[in-house]
Amino acid sequence: MTTEAIPSAFGKQEWDRYVRRGRKLVNKISGLQFDIGDLVIEMLHDRPHAHGEAAEIIEQFAHAIGLAPNTLRRYYQVARQWPEAKRRPDVCFSVHAELAYTRNRYSKIRKDPVDPFTGERRWTVNEAIRAADRQPHSPTNSEERLAKTRSLLHSDTDAAEAVREMLGRPDVRTRAASDPRTRNLMRQAQYEHWDQVDEAADAEEALTKAMDESEDRPDQSAAVSYDEGPLEILRLLGSFAAFFVSLQKTIPEIHAQDYTEETKEAVLDNIGKARSFLDWCESAITTGKTDMDKALARLLEDEEDGG
């Protein structure tokens, strides 16, 4: 037996002895799992049952023998996919389960892959997952490690924190700085950051200027512009400017796939409220009527009650 990774507390011979014993026990467990699955197949064979009755039989039988229904259902489904003549008694049930719905599984299981952890030719759950074209639990190469990292860091906030932490390692900083692509991305990120800072500063400066000028000229002409206008209009335009800048910064950070339905509903509810306020503003500007309609009044009352 070849074992490349051996815990420091064990010698090679002792470790190999435990591994052999463990594998025998796993094979016994696998045999029992198939036996239970075959038993359910026997129970359901040639027995007429309506839609959903098979699931009911499995669930009641699981409770009767002390197994979780999902566990019993898994044993049954895997046993159905692997007729006894196609199974390998020296390969564990879990490997059969991972390969159960792959193409050419009967021929595939006859060819032992190389276990990258031990160098042996043998089936493991990790190699079965890889053979099924899914991401293995324990990555063994750079591509798989990066794929797993990407799946864990789908949030930009988490990814940015991971980058910051990784750059705290001197060797990582050196490798990143020596890579032209990384340097280019960092320069681009700096330009984007300062563009956002400048946009926010310009919006704030425009709002401050408009407010200062309105205070210096209390008697405004009827003409409305961003530079010259009544105080309330300048405040309104300033509110819009701040709102636009805020949305431009926030919306690109949205990752809808990470949010619960309750979170999405809360955001959509606030979008609806924003539309109601904009409709009110449009009505006030076009008709001169600033009275709040009943629907919006009820909306505000609900907000106050909820607060």
PDB file of C-alpha atoms in Angstrom:
ATOM      1  CA  MET A   1       0.000   0.000   0.000  1.00  0.00           C
ATOM      2  CA  THR A   2       1.312   3.426  -0.962  1.00  0.00           C
ATOM      3  CA  THR A   3       0.636   6.221   1.465  1.00  0.00           C
ATOM      4  CA  GLU A   4       2.273   9.546   0.743  1.00  0.00           C
ATOM      5  CA  ALA A   5       0.606  11.543   3.532  1.00  0.00           C
ATOM      6  CA  ILE A   6       0.959   9.925   6.942  1.00  0.00           C
ATOM      7  CA  PRO A   7       0.165  11.770  10.209  1.00  0.00           C
ATOM      8  CA  SER A   8       3.325  12.412  12.209  1.00  0.00           C
ATOM      9  CA  ALA A   9       1.931  10.445  15.180  1.00  0.00           C
ATOM     10  CA  PHE A  10       2.019   7.182  13.156  1.00  0.00           C
ATOM     11  CA  GLY A  11       4.703   5.047  11.605  1.00  0.00           C
ATOM     12  CA  LYS A  12       4.089   3.781   8.065  1.00  0.00           C
ATOM     13  CA  GLN A  13       3.420   0.159   9.001  1.00  0.00           C
ATOM     14  CA  GLU A  14       1.049   1.082  11.820  1.00  0.00           C
ATOM     15  CA  TRP A  15      -0.803   3.555   9.630  1.00  0.00           C
ATOM     16  CA  ASP A  16      -1.148   1.047   6.775  1.00  0.00           C
ATOM     17  CA  ARG A  17      -2.525  -1.534   9.195  1.00  0.00           C
ATOM     18  CA  TYR A  18      -5.276   0.860  10.359  1.00  0.00           C
ATOM     19  CA  VAL A  19      -6.065   1.862   6.785  1.00  0.00           C
ATOM     20  CA  ARG A  20      -6.546  -1.789   5.758  1.00  0.00           C
ATOM     21  CA  ARG A  21      -8.866  -2.406   8.708  1.00  0.00           C
ATOM     22  CA  GLY A  22     -10.814   0.771   7.973  1.00  0.00           C
ATOM     23  CA  ARG A  23     -11.296  -0.130   4.323  1.00  0.00           C
ATOM     24  CA  LYS A  24     -12.648  -3.569   5.250  1.00  0.00           C
ATOM     25  CA  LEU A  25     -15.198  -1.962   7.551  1.00  0.00           C
ATOM     26  CA  VAL A  26     -16.202   0.516   4.839  1.00  0.00           C
ATOM     27  CA  ASN A  27     -16.779  -2.390   2.432  1.00  0.00           C
ATOM     28  CA  LYS A  28     -19.003  -4.085   5.024  1.00  0.00           C
ATOM     29  CA  ILE A  29     -21.016  -0.891   5.472  1.00  0.00           C
ATOM     30  CA  SER A  30     -21.310  -0.504   1.700  1.00  0.00           C
ATOM     31  CA  GLY A  31     -22.644  -4.035   1.403  1.00  0.00           C
ATOM     32  CA  LEU A  32     -25.298  -3.326   4.028  1.00  0.00           C
ATOM     33  CA  GLN A  33     -26.330  -0.103   2.288  1.00  0.00           C
ATOM     34  CA  PHE A  34     -26.840  -1.968  -0.978  1.00  0.00           C
ATOM     35  CA  ASP A  35     -28.706  -4.758   0.882  1.00  0.00           C
ATOM     36  CA  ILE A  36     -31.141  -2.231   2.352  1.00  0.00           C
ATOM     37  CA  GLY A  37     -31.628  -0.578  -1.048  1.00  0.00           C
ATOM     38  CA  ASP A  38     -32.257  -3.974  -2.644  1.00  0.00           C
ATOM     39  CA  LEU A  39     -34.808  -4.738   0.073  1.00  0.00           C
ATOM     40  CA  VAL A  40     -36.815  -1.639  -0.855  1.00  0.00           C
ATOM     41  CA  ILE A  41     -36.600  -2.599  -4.545  1.00  0.00           C
ATOM     42  CA  GLU A  42     -38.021  -6.013  -3.601  1.00  0.00           C
ATOM     43  CA  MET A  43     -40.811  -4.394  -1.569  1.00  0.00           C
ATOM     44  CA  LEU A  44     -41.887  -2.188  -4.486  1.00  0.00           C
ATOM     45  CA  HIS A  45     -41.367  -4.726  -7.284  1.00  0.00           C
ATOM     46  CA  ASP A  46     -44.573  -5.693  -9.133  1.00  0.00           C
ATOM     47  CA  ARG A  47     -46.632  -4.002  -6.459  1.00  0.00           C
ATOM     48  CA  PRO A  48     -49.235  -1.655  -7.963  1.00  0.00           C
ATOM     49  CA  HIS A  49     -49.162   1.762  -6.384  1.00  0.00           C
ATOM     50  CA  ALA A  50     -50.582   5.118  -7.334  1.00  0.00           C
ATOM     51  CA  HIS A  51     -48.571   8.287  -7.802  1.00  0.00           C
ATOM     52  CA  GLY A  52     -46.834   9.172  -4.541  1.00  0.00           C
ATOM     53  CA  GLU A  53     -47.539   5.844  -2.874  1.00  0.00           C
ATOM     54  CA  ALA A  54     -43.971   4.600  -3.361  1.00  0.00           C
ATOM     55  CA  ALA A  55     -42.679   7.656  -1.487  1.00  0.00           C
ATOM     56  CA  GLU A  56     -45.179   6.982   1.293  1.00  0.00           C
ATOM     57  CA  ILE A  57     -44.073   3.339   1.544  1.00  0.00           C
ATOM     58  CA  ILE A  58     -40.410   4.351   1.739  1.00  0.00           C
ATOM     59  CA  GLU A  59     -41.108   6.963   4.409  1.00  0.00           C
ATOM     60  CA  GLN A  60     -43.189   4.618   6.594  1.00  0.00           C
ATOM     61  CA  PHE A  61     -40.666   1.775   6.194  1.00  0.00           C
ATOM     62  CA  ALA A  62     -37.815   4.132   7.123  1.00  0.00           C
ATOM     63  CA  HIS A  63     -39.559   5.082  10.363  1.00  0.00           C
ATOM     64  CA  ALA A  64     -40.314   1.419  11.058  1.00  0.00           C
ATOM     65  CA  ILE A  65     -36.661   0.332  10.793  1.00  0.00           C
ATOM     66  CA  GLY A  66     -35.156   3.455  12.386  1.00  0.00           C
ATOM     67  CA  LEU A  67     -33.649   5.217   9.381  1.00  0.00           C
ATOM     68  CA  ALA A  68     -34.152   8.743   8.100  1.00  0.00           C
ATOM     69  CA  PRO A  69     -36.467   8.651   5.041  1.00  0.00           C
ATOM     70  CA  ASN A  70     -33.929  10.546   2.920  1.00  0.00           C
ATOM     71  CA  THR A  71     -31.234   8.022   3.826  1.00  0.00           C
ATOM     72  CA  LEU A  72     -33.439   5.069   2.881  1.00  0.00           C
ATOM     73  CA  ARG A  73     -34.513   6.804  -0.320  1.00  0.00           C
ATOM     74  CA  ARG A  74     -30.838   7.300  -1.234  1.00  0.00           C
ATOM     75  CA  TYR A  75     -30.046   3.612  -0.661  1.00  0.00           C
ATOM     76  CA  TYR A  76     -32.998   2.655  -2.872  1.00  0.00           C
ATOM     77  CA  GLN A  77     -32.157   5.062  -5.684  1.00  0.00           C
ATOM     78  CA  VAL A  78     -28.475   4.084  -5.818  1.00  0.00           C
ATOM     79  CA  ALA A  79     -29.332   0.377  -5.729  1.00  0.00           C
ATOM     80  CA  ARG A  80     -31.719   0.892  -8.657  1.00  0.00           C
ATOM     81  CA  GLN A  81     -28.969   2.558 -10.692  1.00  0.00           C
ATOM     82  CA  TRP A  82     -26.528  -0.242  -9.928  1.00  0.00           C
ATOM     83  CA  PRO A  83     -27.831  -3.771 -10.592  1.00  0.00           C
ATOM     84  CA  GLU A  84     -25.944  -6.280  -8.489  1.00  0.00           C
ATOM     85  CA  ALA A  85     -23.982  -7.620 -11.465  1.00  0.00           C
ATOM     86  CA  LYS A  86     -22.654  -4.140 -12.258  1.00  0.00           C
ATOM     87  CA  ARG A  87     -21.454  -3.271  -8.757  1.00  0.00           C
ATOM     88  CA  ARG A  88     -17.891  -3.533  -7.524  1.00  0.00           C
ATOM     89  CA  PRO A  89     -17.716  -5.030  -4.032  1.00  0.00           C
ATOM     90  CA  ASP A  90     -14.269  -3.487  -3.495  1.00  0.00           C
ATOM     91  CA  VAL A  91     -15.588   0.030  -4.210  1.00  0.00           C
ATOM     92  CA  CYS A  92     -17.590   1.778  -1.498  1.00  0.00           C
ATOM     93  CA  PHE A  93     -21.277   2.630  -1.746  1.00  0.00           C
ATOM     94  CA  SER A  94     -20.542   6.369  -1.673  1.00  0.00           C
ATOM     95  CA  VAL A  95     -18.509   6.108  -4.884  1.00  0.00           C
ATOM     96  CA  HIS A  96     -21.381   4.226  -6.550  1.00  0.00           C
ATOM     97  CA  ALA A  97     -23.715   7.004  -5.351  1.00  0.00           C
ATOM     98  CA  GLU A  98     -21.575   9.768  -6.871  1.00  0.00           C
ATOM     99  CA  LEU A  99     -21.393   7.915 -10.204  1.00  0.00           C
ATOM    100  CA  ALA A 100     -25.028   6.758 -10.179  1.00  0.00           C
ATOM    101  CA  TYR A 101     -26.279   9.251 -12.756  1.00  0.00           C
ATOM    102  CA  THR A 102     -23.172   9.645 -14.926  1.00  0.00           C
ATOM    103  CA  ARG A 103     -22.945   8.401 -18.491  1.00  0.00           C
ATOM    104  CA  ASN A 104     -21.166   5.072 -19.087  1.00  0.00           C
ATOM    105  CA  ARG A 105     -21.034   4.449 -15.355  1.00  0.00           C
ATOM    106  CA  TYR A 106     -20.809   0.660 -15.742  1.00  0.00           C
ATOM    107  CA  SER A 107     -17.634   0.853 -17.820  1.00  0.00           C
ATOM    108  CA  LYS A 108     -16.314   3.882 -15.961  1.00  0.00           C
ATOM    109  CA  ILE A 109     -16.285   2.187 -12.543  1.00  0.00           C
ATOM    110  CA  ARG A 110     -14.148  -0.678 -13.878  1.00  0.00           C
ATOM    111  CA  LYS A 111     -11.209   1.699 -14.463  1.00  0.00           C
ATOM    112  CA  ASP A 112      -9.487   2.729 -11.238  1.00  0.00           C
ATOM    113  CA  PRO A 113      -8.288   6.356 -11.246  1.00  0.00           C
ATOM    114  CA  VAL A 114      -5.081   7.496  -9.550  1.00  0.00           C
ATOM    115  CA  ASP A 115      -5.673   8.797  -6.039  1.00  0.00           C
ATOM    116  CA  PRO A 116      -3.549  11.988  -5.980  1.00  0.00           C
ATOM    117  CA  PHE A 117      -3.250  11.814  -2.175  1.00  0.00           C
ATOM    118  CA  THR A 118      -1.732   8.319  -2.005  1.00  0.00           C
ATOM    119  CA  GLY A 119      -0.598   7.586  -5.560  1.00  0.00           C
ATOM    120  CA  GLU A 120      -2.636   4.369  -5.582  1.00  0.00           C
ATOM    121  CA  ARG A 121      -5.011   3.328  -8.322  1.00  0.00           C
ATOM    122  CA  ARG A 122      -8.328   3.170  -6.470  1.00  0.00           C
ATOM    123  CA  TRP A 123     -11.732   4.804  -6.377  1.00  0.00           C
ATOM    124  CA  THR A 124     -12.353   7.447  -3.726  1.00  0.00           C
ATOM    125  CA  VAL A 125     -15.338   9.735  -3.232  1.00  0.00           C
ATOM    126  CA  ASN A 126     -13.193  12.671  -4.285  1.00  0.00           C
ATOM    127  CA  GLU A 127     -12.249  11.006  -7.580  1.00  0.00           C
ATOM    128  CA  ALA A 128     -15.859   9.915  -8.167  1.00  0.00           C
ATOM    129  CA  ILE A 129     -17.049  13.515  -7.786  1.00  0.00           C
ATOM    130  CA  ARG A 130     -14.358  14.618 -10.221  1.00  0.00           C
ATOM    131  CA  ALA A 131     -15.379  11.858 -12.679  1.00  0.00           C
ATOM    132  CA  ALA A 132     -18.951  13.153 -12.468  1.00  0.00           C
ATOM    133  CA  ASP A 133     -17.667  16.588 -13.582  1.00  0.00           C
ATOM    134  CA  ARG A 134     -18.395  18.233 -10.252  1.00  0.00           C
ATOM    135  CA  GLN A 135     -16.109  20.187  -7.969  1.00  0.00           C
ATOM    136  CA  PRO A 136     -14.359  17.748  -5.593  1.00  0.00           C
ATOM    137  CA  HIS A 137     -14.486  18.218  -1.835  1.00  0.00           C
ATOM    138  CA  SER A 138     -10.682  18.214  -1.621  1.00  0.00           C
ATOM    139  CA  PRO A 139      -9.047  20.083  -4.533  1.00  0.00           C
ATOM    140  CA  THR A 140      -5.780  18.560  -5.700  1.00  0.00           C
ATOM    141  CA  ASN A 141      -4.547  21.116  -8.238  1.00  0.00           C
ATOM    142  CA  SER A 142      -4.410  24.857  -8.753  1.00  0.00           C
ATOM    143  CA  GLU A 143      -7.433  25.000 -11.068  1.00  0.00           C
ATOM    144  CA  GLU A 144      -9.656  23.132  -8.582  1.00  0.00           C
ATOM    145  CA  ARG A 145      -8.434  25.205  -5.652  1.00  0.00           C
ATOM    146  CA  LEU A 146      -9.194  28.424  -7.522  1.00  0.00           C
ATOM    147  CA  ALA A 147     -12.644  27.128  -8.522  1.00  0.00           C
ATOM    148  CA  LYS A 148     -13.454  26.304  -4.909  1.00  0.00           C
ATOM    149  CA  THR A 149     -12.158  29.695  -3.766  1.00  0.00           C
ATOM    150  CA  ARG A 150     -14.354  31.463  -6.323  1.00  0.00           C
ATOM    151  CA  SER A 151     -17.410  29.530  -5.149  1.00  0.00           C
ATOM    152  CA  LEU A 152     -16.725  30.557  -1.549  1.00  0.00           C
ATOM    153  CA  LEU A 153     -15.936  34.201  -2.330  1.00  0.00           C
ATOM    154  CA  HIS A 154     -18.925  35.059  -4.533  1.00  0.00           C
ATOM    155  CA  SER A 155     -19.533  38.173  -2.424  1.00  0.00           C
ATOM    156  CA  ASP A 156     -17.394  41.151  -3.537  1.00  0.00           C
ATOM    157  CA  THR A 157     -17.054  42.203   0.095  1.00  0.00           C
ATOM    158  CA  ASP A 158     -15.638  38.809   1.103  1.00  0.00           C
ATOM    159  CA  ALA A 159     -13.400  38.706  -1.973  1.00  0.00           C
ATOM    160  CA  ALA A 160     -11.993  42.172  -1.237  1.00  0.00           C
ATOM    161  CA  GLU A 161     -11.289  41.193   2.373  1.00  0.00           C
ATOM    162  CA  ALA A 162      -9.540  38.014   1.190  1.00  0.00           C
ATOM    163  CA  VAL A 163      -7.374  40.019  -1.230  1.00  0.00           C
ATOM    164  CA  ARG A 164      -6.446  42.460   1.533  1.00  0.00           C
ATOM    165  CA  GLU A 165      -5.494  39.599   3.841  1.00  0.00           C
ATOM    166  CA  MET A 166      -3.515  37.766   1.150  1.00  0.00           C
ATOM    167  CA  LEU A 167      -1.558  40.942   0.333  1.00  0.00           C
ATOM    168  CA  GLY A 168      -0.399  40.883   3.942  1.00  0.00           C
ATOM    169  CA  ARG A 169       1.802  37.926   2.970  1.00  0.00           C
ATOM    170  CA  PRO A 170       5.175  39.168   1.607  1.00  0.00           C
ATOM    171  CA  ASP A 171       5.529  36.396  -0.979  1.00  0.00           C
ATOM    172  CA  VAL A 172       2.034  37.078  -2.324  1.00  0.00           C
ATOM    173  CA  ARG A 173       2.793  40.793  -2.623  1.00  0.00           C
ATOM    174  CA  THR A 174       6.000  40.038  -4.507  1.00  0.00           C
ATOM    175  CA  ARG A 175       4.287  37.662  -6.941  1.00  0.00           C
ATOM    176  CA  ALA A 176       1.402  40.079  -7.496  1.00  0.00           C
ATOM    177  CA  ALA A 177       3.745  43.025  -8.094  1.00  0.00           C
ATOM    178  CA  SER A 178       5.783  41.024 -10.607  1.00  0.00           C
ATOM    179  CA  ASP A 179       2.703  40.077 -12.648  1.00  0.00           C
ATOM    180  CA  PRO A 180       1.934  42.718 -15.375  1.00  0.00           C
ATOM    181  CA  ARG A 181      -1.762  41.764 -15.436  1.00  0.00           C
ATOM    182  CA  THR A 182      -2.098  42.286 -11.692  1.00  0.00           C
ATOM    183  CA  ARG A 183      -0.327  45.650 -11.850  1.00  0.00           C
ATOM    184  CA  ASN A 184      -2.623  46.759 -14.674  1.00  0.00           C
ATOM    185  CA  LEU A 185      -5.732  45.727 -12.719  1.00  0.00           C
ATOM    186  CA  MET A 186      -4.531  47.620  -9.644  1.00  0.00           C
ATOM    187  CA  ARG A 187      -3.916  50.778 -11.699  1.00  0.00           C
ATOM    188  CA  GLN A 188      -7.376  50.458 -13.222  1.00  0.00           C
ATOM    189  CA  ALA A 189      -8.889  50.002  -9.763  1.00  0.00           C
ATOM    190  CA  GLN A 190      -7.142  53.163  -8.548  1.00  0.00           C
ATOM    191  CA  TYR A 191      -8.472  55.180 -11.498  1.00  0.00           C
ATOM    192  CA  GLU A 192     -12.016  53.906 -10.875  1.00  0.00           C
ATOM    193  CA  HIS A 193     -11.757  54.663  -7.166  1.00  0.00           C
ATOM    194  CA  TRP A 194     -10.641  58.257  -7.682  1.00  0.00           C
ATOM    195  CA  ASP A 195     -13.268  58.798 -10.398  1.00  0.00           C
ATOM    196  CA  GLN A 196     -15.936  57.811  -7.861  1.00  0.00           C
ATOM    197  CA  VAL A 197     -14.390  60.100  -5.241  1.00  0.00           C
ATOM    198  CA  ASP A 198     -14.331  62.991  -7.714  1.00  0.00           C
ATOM    199  CA  GLU A 199     -17.962  62.401  -8.727  1.00  0.00           C
ATOM    200  CA  ALA A 200     -19.117  62.404  -5.121  1.00  0.00           C
ATOM    201  CA  ALA A 201     -17.058  65.533  -4.355  1.00  0.00           C
ATOM    202  CA  ASP A 202     -18.446  67.342  -7.430  1.00  0.00           C
ATOM    203  CA  ALA A 203     -22.011  66.525  -6.444  1.00  0.00           C
ATOM    204  CA  GLU A 204     -21.437  67.703  -2.875  1.00  0.00           C
ATOM    205  CA  GLU A 205     -19.721  70.883  -4.102  1.00  0.00           C
ATOM    206  CA  ALA A 206     -22.581  71.649  -6.505  1.00  0.00           C
ATOM    207  CA  LEU A 207     -25.137  71.190  -3.745  1.00  0.00           C
ATOM    208  CA  THR A 208     -23.174  73.396  -1.319  1.00  0.00           C
ATOM    209  CA  LYS A 209     -22.746  76.101  -3.957  1.00  0.00           C
ATOM    210  CA  ALA A 210     -26.444  76.052  -4.768  1.00  0.00           C
ATOM    211  CA  MET A 211     -27.401  76.322  -1.102  1.00  0.00           C
ATOM    212  CA  ASP A 212     -24.951  79.207  -0.482  1.00  0.00           C
ATOM    213  CA  GLU A 213     -26.143  81.151  -3.506  1.00  0.00           C
ATOM    214  CA  SER A 214     -29.786  80.695  -2.555  1.00  0.00           C
ATOM    215  CA  GLU A 215     -29.129  82.158   0.892  1.00  0.00           C
ATOM    216  CA  ASP A 216     -27.351  85.193  -0.634  1.00  0.00           C
ATOM    217  CA  ARG A 217     -30.293  85.849  -3.012  1.00  0.00           C
ATOM    218  CA  PRO A 218     -33.582  85.450  -1.147  1.00  0.00           C
ATOM    219  CA  ASP A 219     -35.559  87.117  -3.976  1.00  0.00           C
ATOM    220  CA  GLN A 220     -35.209  84.790  -6.943  1.00  0.00           C
ATOM    221  CA  SER A 221     -36.533  85.343 -10.447  1.00  0.00           C
ATOM    222  CA  ALA A 222     -39.197  83.049 -11.835  1.00  0.00           C
ATOM    223  CA  ALA A 223     -36.658  81.334 -14.129  1.00  0.00           C
ATOM    224  CA  VAL A 224     -35.492  78.010 -12.738  1.00  0.00           C
ATOM    225  CA  SER A 225     -31.978  76.663 -13.303  1.00  0.00           C
ATOM    226  CA  TYR A 226     -29.479  74.655 -11.341  1.00  0.00           C
ATOM    227  CA  ASP A 227     -27.410  77.773 -10.613  1.00  0.00           C
ATOM    228  CA  GLU A 228     -30.295  80.154  -9.971  1.00  0.00           C
ATOM    229  CA  GLY A 229     -33.598  79.067  -8.511  1.00  0.00           C
ATOM    230  CA  PRO A 230     -35.835  79.109  -5.464  1.00  0.00           C
ATOM    231  CA  LEU A 231     -34.408  77.518  -2.359  1.00  0.00           C
ATOM    232  CA  GLU A 232     -36.857  74.623  -2.381  1.00  0.00           C
ATOM    233  CA  ILE A 233     -35.997  73.790  -6.009  1.00  0.00           C
ATOM    234  CA  LEU A 234     -32.276  73.895  -5.288  1.00  0.00           C
ATOM    235  CA  ARG A 235     -32.794  71.589  -2.345  1.00  0.00           C
ATOM    236  CA  LEU A 236     -34.830  69.275  -4.554  1.00  0.00           C
ATOM    237  CA  LEU A 237     -32.165  69.209  -7.262  1.00  0.00           C
ATOM    238  CA  GLY A 238     -29.507  68.648  -4.620  1.00  0.00           C
ATOM    239  CA  SER A 239     -31.476  65.701  -3.247  1.00  0.00           C
ATOM    240  CA  PHE A 240     -31.695  64.214  -6.727  1.00  0.00           C
ATOM    241  CA  ALA A 241     -27.937  64.671  -7.274  1.00  0.00           C
ATOM    242  CA  ALA A 242     -27.080  62.970  -3.983  1.00  0.00           C
ATOM    243  CA  PHE A 243     -29.577  60.194  -4.766  1.00  0.00           C
ATOM    244  CA  PHE A 244     -28.086  59.561  -8.224  1.00  0.00           C
ATOM    245  CA  VAL A 245     -24.522  59.467  -6.907  1.00  0.00           C
ATOM    246  CA  SER A 246     -25.513  57.077  -4.117  1.00  0.00           C
ATOM    247  CA  LEU A 247     -27.224  54.698  -6.546  1.00  0.00           C
ATOM    248  CA  GLN A 248     -24.291  54.785  -8.970  1.00  0.00           C
ATOM    249  CA  LYS A 249     -22.000  53.644  -6.166  1.00  0.00           C
ATOM    250  CA  THR A 250     -24.348  51.078  -4.617  1.00  0.00           C
ATOM    251  CA  ILE A 251     -26.103  49.277  -7.482  1.00  0.00           C
ATOM    252  CA  PRO A 252     -22.922  47.732  -8.999  1.00  0.00           C
ATOM    253  CA  GLU A 253     -22.314  46.064  -5.613  1.00  0.00           C
ATOM    254  CA  ILE A 254     -25.645  44.209  -5.726  1.00  0.00           C
ATOM    255  CA  HIS A 255     -25.515  40.375  -5.784  1.00  0.00           C
ATOM    256  CA  ALA A 256     -29.171  39.366  -5.985  1.00  0.00           C
ATOM    257  CA  GLN A 257     -28.347  35.648  -5.929  1.00  0.00           C
ATOM    258  CA  ASP A 258     -27.143  36.007  -2.316  1.00  0.00           C
ATOM    259  CA  TYR A 259     -30.299  37.644  -0.967  1.00  0.00           C
ATOM    260  CA  THR A 260     -33.315  36.027   0.665  1.00  0.00           C
ATOM    261  CA  GLU A 261     -36.779  36.582  -0.763  1.00  0.00           C
ATOM    262  CA  GLU A 262     -37.584  38.747   2.281  1.00  0.00           C
ATOM    263  CA  THR A 263     -34.608  40.994   1.538  1.00  0.00           C
ATOM    264  CA  LYS A 264     -35.554  41.358  -2.131  1.00  0.00           C
ATOM    265  CA  GLU A 265     -39.154  42.096  -1.162  1.00  0.00           C
ATOM    266  CA  ALA A 266     -38.032  44.836   1.223  1.00  0.00           C
ATOM    267  CA  VAL A 267     -35.958  46.524  -1.506  1.00  0.00           C
ATOM    268  CA  LEU A 268     -38.747  46.249  -4.092  1.00  0.00           C
ATOM    269  CA  ASP A 269     -41.197  47.672  -1.554  1.00  0.00           C
ATOM    270  CA  ASN A 270     -38.968  50.709  -1.094  1.00  0.00           C
ATOM    271  CA  ILE A 271     -38.656  51.116  -4.873  1.00  0.00           C
ATOM    272  CA  GLY A 272     -42.445  51.286  -5.036  1.00  0.00           C
ATOM    273  CA  LYS A 273     -42.489  53.917  -2.303  1.00  0.00           C
ATOM    274  CA  ALA A 274     -39.823  55.935  -4.139  1.00  0.00           C
ATOM    275  CA  ARG A 275     -41.968  55.895  -7.290  1.00  0.00           C
ATOM    276  CA  SER A 276     -44.923  57.198  -5.289  1.00  0.00           C
ATOM    277  CA  PHE A 277     -42.854  60.117  -3.997  1.00  0.00           C
ATOM    278  CA  LEU A 278     -41.550  60.874  -7.497  1.00  0.00           C
ATOM    279  CA  ASP A 279     -45.116  60.861  -8.843  1.00  0.00           C
ATOM    280  CA  TRP A 280     -46.075  63.318  -6.086  1.00  0.00           C
ATOM    281  CA  CYS A 281     -43.118  65.541  -6.998  1.00  0.00           C
ATOM    282  CA  GLU A 282     -44.013  65.419 -10.704  1.00  0.00           C
ATOM    283  CA  SER A 283     -47.611  66.339  -9.930  1.00  0.00           C
ATOM    284  CA  ALA A 284     -46.502  69.275  -7.763  1.00  0.00           C
ATOM    285  CA  ILE A 285     -44.191  70.624 -10.477  1.00  0.00           C
ATOM    286  CA  THR A 286     -46.624  70.209 -13.393  1.00  0.00           C
ATOM    287  CA  THR A 287     -49.879  71.219 -11.678  1.00  0.00           C
ATOM    288  CA  GLY A 288     -48.762  73.311  -8.729  1.00  0.00           C
ATOM    289  CA  LYS A 289     -50.792  71.126  -6.378  1.00  0.00           C
ATOM    290  CA  THR A 290     -48.693  69.953  -3.456  1.00  0.00           C
ATOM    291  CA  ASP A 291     -51.469  68.112  -1.625  1.00  0.00           C
ATOM    292  CA  MET A 292     -50.633  64.515  -0.876  1.00  0.00           C
ATOM    293  CA  ASP A 293     -53.015  61.937  -2.340  1.00  0.00           C
ATOM    294  CA  LYS A 294     -54.716  59.441  -0.067  1.00  0.00           C
ATOM    295  CA  ALA A 295     -52.615  56.475  -1.157  1.00  0.00           C
ATOM    296  CA  LEU A 296     -49.334  58.231  -0.357  1.00  0.00           C
ATOM    297  CA  ALA A 297     -50.740  59.514   2.937  1.00  0.00           C
ATOM    298  CA  ARG A 298     -51.614  55.954   3.940  1.00  0.00           C
ATOM    299  CA  LEU A 299     -48.128  54.871   2.899  1.00  0.00           C
ATOM    300  CA  LEU A 300     -46.539  57.439   5.204  1.00  0.00           C
ATOM    301  CA  GLU A 301     -48.888  56.496   8.038  1.00  0.00           C
ATOM    302  CA  ASP A 302     -47.842  52.846   7.628  1.00  0.00           C
ATOM    303  CA  GLU A 303     -44.187  53.912   7.745  1.00  0.00           C
ATOM    304  CA  GLU A 304     -44.740  55.861  10.976  1.00  0.00           C
ATOM    305  CA  ASP A 305     -46.691  53.006  12.533  1.00  0.00           C
ATOM    306  CA  GLY A 306     -43.989  50.544  11.543  1.00  0.00           C
ATOM    307  CA  GLY A 307     -41.300  52.772  13.052  1.00  0.00           C
TER     308      GLY A 307
END
